[in-house]
Short mmCIF file of C-alpha atoms in Angstrom, two decimals:
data_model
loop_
_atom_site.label_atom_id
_atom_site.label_comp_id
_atom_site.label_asym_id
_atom_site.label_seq_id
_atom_site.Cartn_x
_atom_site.Cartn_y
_atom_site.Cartn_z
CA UNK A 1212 0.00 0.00 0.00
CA UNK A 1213 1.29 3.66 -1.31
CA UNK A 1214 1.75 6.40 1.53
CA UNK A 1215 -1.45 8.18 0.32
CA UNK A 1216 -3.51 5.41 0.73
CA UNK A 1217 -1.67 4.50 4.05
CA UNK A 1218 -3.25 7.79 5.84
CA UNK A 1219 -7.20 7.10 4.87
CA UNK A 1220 -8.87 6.75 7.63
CA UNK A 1221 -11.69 4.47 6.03
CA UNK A 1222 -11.64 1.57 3.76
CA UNK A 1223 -10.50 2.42 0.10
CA UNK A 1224 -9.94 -0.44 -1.71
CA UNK A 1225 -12.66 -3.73 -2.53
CA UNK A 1226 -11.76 -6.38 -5.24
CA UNK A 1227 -14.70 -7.53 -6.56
CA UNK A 1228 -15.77 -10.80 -8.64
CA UNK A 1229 -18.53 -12.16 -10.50
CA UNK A 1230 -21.82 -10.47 -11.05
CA UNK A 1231 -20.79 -8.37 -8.27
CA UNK A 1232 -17.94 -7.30 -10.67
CA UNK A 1233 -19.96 -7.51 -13.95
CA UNK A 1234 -22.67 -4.86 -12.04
CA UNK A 1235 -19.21 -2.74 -11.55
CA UNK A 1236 -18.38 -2.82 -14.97
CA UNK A 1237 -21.76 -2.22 -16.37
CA UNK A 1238 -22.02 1.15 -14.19
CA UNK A 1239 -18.76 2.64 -14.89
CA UNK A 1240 -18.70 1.68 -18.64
CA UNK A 1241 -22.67 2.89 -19.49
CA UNK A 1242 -21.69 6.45 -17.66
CA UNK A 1243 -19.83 6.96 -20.74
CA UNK A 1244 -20.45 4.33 -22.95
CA UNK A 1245 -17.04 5.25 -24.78
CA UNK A 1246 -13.63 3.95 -24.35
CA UNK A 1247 -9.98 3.74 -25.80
CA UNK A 1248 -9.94 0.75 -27.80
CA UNK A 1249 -6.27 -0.51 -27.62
CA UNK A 1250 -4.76 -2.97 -29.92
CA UNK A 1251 -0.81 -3.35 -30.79
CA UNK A 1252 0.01 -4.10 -27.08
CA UNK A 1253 3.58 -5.22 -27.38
CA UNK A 1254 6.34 -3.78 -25.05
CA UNK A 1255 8.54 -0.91 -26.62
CA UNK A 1256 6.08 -0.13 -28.85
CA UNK A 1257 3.38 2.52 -29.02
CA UNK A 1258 -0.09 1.39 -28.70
CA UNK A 1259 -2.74 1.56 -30.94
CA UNK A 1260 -6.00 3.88 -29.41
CA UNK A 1261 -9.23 5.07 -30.57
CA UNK A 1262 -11.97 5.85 -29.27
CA UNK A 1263 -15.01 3.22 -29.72
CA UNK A 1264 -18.87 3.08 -28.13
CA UNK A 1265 -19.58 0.02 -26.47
CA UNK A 1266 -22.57 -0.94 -27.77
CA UNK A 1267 -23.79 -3.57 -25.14
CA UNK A 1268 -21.77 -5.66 -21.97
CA UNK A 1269 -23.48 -9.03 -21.28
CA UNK A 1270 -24.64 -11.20 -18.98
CA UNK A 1271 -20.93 -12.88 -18.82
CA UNK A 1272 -19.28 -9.07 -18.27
CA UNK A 1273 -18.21 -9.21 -22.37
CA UNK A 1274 -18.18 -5.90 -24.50
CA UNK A 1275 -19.53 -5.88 -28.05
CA UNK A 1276 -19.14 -3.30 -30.63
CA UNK A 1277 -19.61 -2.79 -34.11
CA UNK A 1278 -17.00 -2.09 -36.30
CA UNK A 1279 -16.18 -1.80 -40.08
CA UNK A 1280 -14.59 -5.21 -41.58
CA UNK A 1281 -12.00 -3.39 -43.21
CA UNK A 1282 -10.63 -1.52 -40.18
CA UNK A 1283 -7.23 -1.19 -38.88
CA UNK A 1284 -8.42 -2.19 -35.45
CA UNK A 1285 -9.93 -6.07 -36.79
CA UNK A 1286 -6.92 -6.55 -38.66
CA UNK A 1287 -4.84 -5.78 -36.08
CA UNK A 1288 -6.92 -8.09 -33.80
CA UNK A 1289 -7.04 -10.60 -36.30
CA UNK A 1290 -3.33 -10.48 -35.95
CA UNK A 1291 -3.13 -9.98 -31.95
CA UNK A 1292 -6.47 -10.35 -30.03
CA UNK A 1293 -5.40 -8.90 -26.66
CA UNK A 1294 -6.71 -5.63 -26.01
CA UNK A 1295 -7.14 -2.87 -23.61
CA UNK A 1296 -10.21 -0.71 -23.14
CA UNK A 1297 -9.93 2.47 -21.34
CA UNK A 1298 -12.85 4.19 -20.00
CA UNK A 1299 -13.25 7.67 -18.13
CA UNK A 1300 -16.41 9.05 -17.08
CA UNK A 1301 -15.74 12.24 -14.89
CA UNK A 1302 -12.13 13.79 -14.31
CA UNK A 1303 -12.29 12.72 -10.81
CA UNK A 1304 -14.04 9.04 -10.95
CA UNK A 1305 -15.52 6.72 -13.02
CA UNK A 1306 -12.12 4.91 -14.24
CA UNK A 1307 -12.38 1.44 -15.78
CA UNK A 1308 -9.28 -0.43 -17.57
CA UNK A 1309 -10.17 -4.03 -19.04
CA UNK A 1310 -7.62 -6.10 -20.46
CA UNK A 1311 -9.11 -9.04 -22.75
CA UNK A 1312 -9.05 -11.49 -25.60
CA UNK A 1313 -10.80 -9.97 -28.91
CA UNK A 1314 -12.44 -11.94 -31.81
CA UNK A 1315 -14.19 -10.52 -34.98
CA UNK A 1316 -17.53 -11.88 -36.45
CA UNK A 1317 -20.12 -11.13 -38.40
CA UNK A 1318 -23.27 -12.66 -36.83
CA UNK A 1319 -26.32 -10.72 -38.73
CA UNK A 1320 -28.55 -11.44 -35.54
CA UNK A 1321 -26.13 -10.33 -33.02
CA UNK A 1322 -25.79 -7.38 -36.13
CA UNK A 1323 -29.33 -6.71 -35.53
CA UNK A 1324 -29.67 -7.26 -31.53
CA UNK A 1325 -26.94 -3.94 -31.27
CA UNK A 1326 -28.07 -1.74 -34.40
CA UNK A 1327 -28.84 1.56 -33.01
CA UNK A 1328 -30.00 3.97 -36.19
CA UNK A 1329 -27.48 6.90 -35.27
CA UNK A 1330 -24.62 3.74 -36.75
CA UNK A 1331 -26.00 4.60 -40.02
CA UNK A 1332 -23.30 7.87 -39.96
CA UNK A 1333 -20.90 4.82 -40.54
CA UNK A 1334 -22.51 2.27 -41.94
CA UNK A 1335 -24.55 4.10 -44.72
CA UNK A 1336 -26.41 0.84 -45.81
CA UNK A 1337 -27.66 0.57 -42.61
CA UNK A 1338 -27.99 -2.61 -40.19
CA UNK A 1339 -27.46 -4.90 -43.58
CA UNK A 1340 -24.32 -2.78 -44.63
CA UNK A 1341 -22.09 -5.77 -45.84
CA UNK A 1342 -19.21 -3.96 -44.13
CA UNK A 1343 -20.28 -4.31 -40.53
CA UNK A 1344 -18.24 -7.03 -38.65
CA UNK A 1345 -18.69 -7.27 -34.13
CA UNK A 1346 -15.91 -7.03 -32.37
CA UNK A 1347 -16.31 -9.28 -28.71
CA UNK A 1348 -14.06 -8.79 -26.39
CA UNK A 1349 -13.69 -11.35 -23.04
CA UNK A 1350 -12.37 -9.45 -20.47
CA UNK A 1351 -9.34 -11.34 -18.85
CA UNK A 1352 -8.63 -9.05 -15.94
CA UNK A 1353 -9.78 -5.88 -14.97
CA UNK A 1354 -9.45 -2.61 -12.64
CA UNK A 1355 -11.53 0.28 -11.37
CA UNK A 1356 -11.20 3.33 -9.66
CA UNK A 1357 -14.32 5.52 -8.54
CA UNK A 1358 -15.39 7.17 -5.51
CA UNK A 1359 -18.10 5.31 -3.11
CA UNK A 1360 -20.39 8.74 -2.14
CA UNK A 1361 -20.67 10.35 -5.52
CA UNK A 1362 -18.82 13.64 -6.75
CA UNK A 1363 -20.25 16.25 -4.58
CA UNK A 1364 -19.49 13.97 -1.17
CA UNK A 1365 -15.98 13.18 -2.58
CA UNK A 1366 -15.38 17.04 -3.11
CA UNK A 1367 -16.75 17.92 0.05
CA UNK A 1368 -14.42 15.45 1.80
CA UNK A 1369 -11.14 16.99 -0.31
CA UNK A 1370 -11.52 20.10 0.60
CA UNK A 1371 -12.38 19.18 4.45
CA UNK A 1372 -9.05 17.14 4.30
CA UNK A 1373 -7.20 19.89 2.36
CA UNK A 1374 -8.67 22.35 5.21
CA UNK A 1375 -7.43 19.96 8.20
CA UNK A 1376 -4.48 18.23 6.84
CA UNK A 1377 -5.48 15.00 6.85
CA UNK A 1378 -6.38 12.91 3.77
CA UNK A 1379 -9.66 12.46 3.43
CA UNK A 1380 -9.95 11.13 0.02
CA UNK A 1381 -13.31 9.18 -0.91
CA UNK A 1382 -12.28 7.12 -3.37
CA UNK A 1383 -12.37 3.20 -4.14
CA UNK A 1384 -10.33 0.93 -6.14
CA UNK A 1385 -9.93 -2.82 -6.68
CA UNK A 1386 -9.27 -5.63 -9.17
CA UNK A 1387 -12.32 -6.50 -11.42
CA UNK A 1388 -12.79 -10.48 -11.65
CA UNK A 1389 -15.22 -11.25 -13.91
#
């Protein structure tokens, strides 16, 4: 444990696993519903990012998005299928970071199950554009970092702890086992 965290004077960290950890995942990632996609994870070499909407997280904690069949990002998971996904919501909580196995498909149910009509700005044809492939990606391990009383509390609390001396941070983090 880091000095920081070594001064809280309540609980600030709770690994969580199974549906309690799916639940996790679903709240963080739906605040934003966008992410850094991340493929080309090899050491000593920059990363591939861009930003994609997750288009739906199952039962089982997986992510699905659509994406063109021609994109850099399937061939590059065609080529290497671990990925990161990196997801933000607010500049002081709401972090998610998934690492997982990707595969590409092109399932026209599973197609038509995450259509939404604003996709049509990419795919022009529509929900039977011949271009649209899903990516699915199985979360292997995962990590979050929020804050258990909402924004305002948390803020409150900094600036109490800023105003005493004493860190009074409201945060929570843990591993994510899905």
């Amino acid at each position: 444990m880091d000095s920081i965290n070594q001064q809280q004077p309540e609980e600030n960290a709770k690994d969580l696993n199974g549906a309690e950890a799916i639940e996790k995942i679903r709240e963080l990632a739906y605040k934003t519903k966008t992410c850094f996609f991340c493929t080309n994870i090899k050491t000593g070499i920059p990363l591939t990012t861009r930003p994609m909407a997750v288009q739906q997280i199952d039962d089982d904690g997986n992510f699905w998005f659509l994406s063109s069949n021609d994109s850099h990002k399937n061939d590059e998971v065609s080529h290497d299928p671990f990925v990161h996904l990196l997801f933000q919501g607010s500049a002081h909580s709401d972090f998610l970071n998934i690492y997982g196995i990707a595969s590409v498909n092109e399932d026209k149910g599973k197609i038509k199950e995450l259509w939404e009509p604003i996709m049509k700005t990419w795919f022009t044809e529509g929900e039977d554009d011949p271009r649209i492939s899903i990516i699915k990606v199985e979360p292997i391990e995962g990590y979050y970092w929020d804050n258990k009383h909402g924004n305002t509390i948390a803020f409150a609390k900094m600036l109490v702890g800023a105003a005493i001396g004493q860190t009074l941070d409201d945060s929570i983090e843990g591993k994510l086992e899905v």
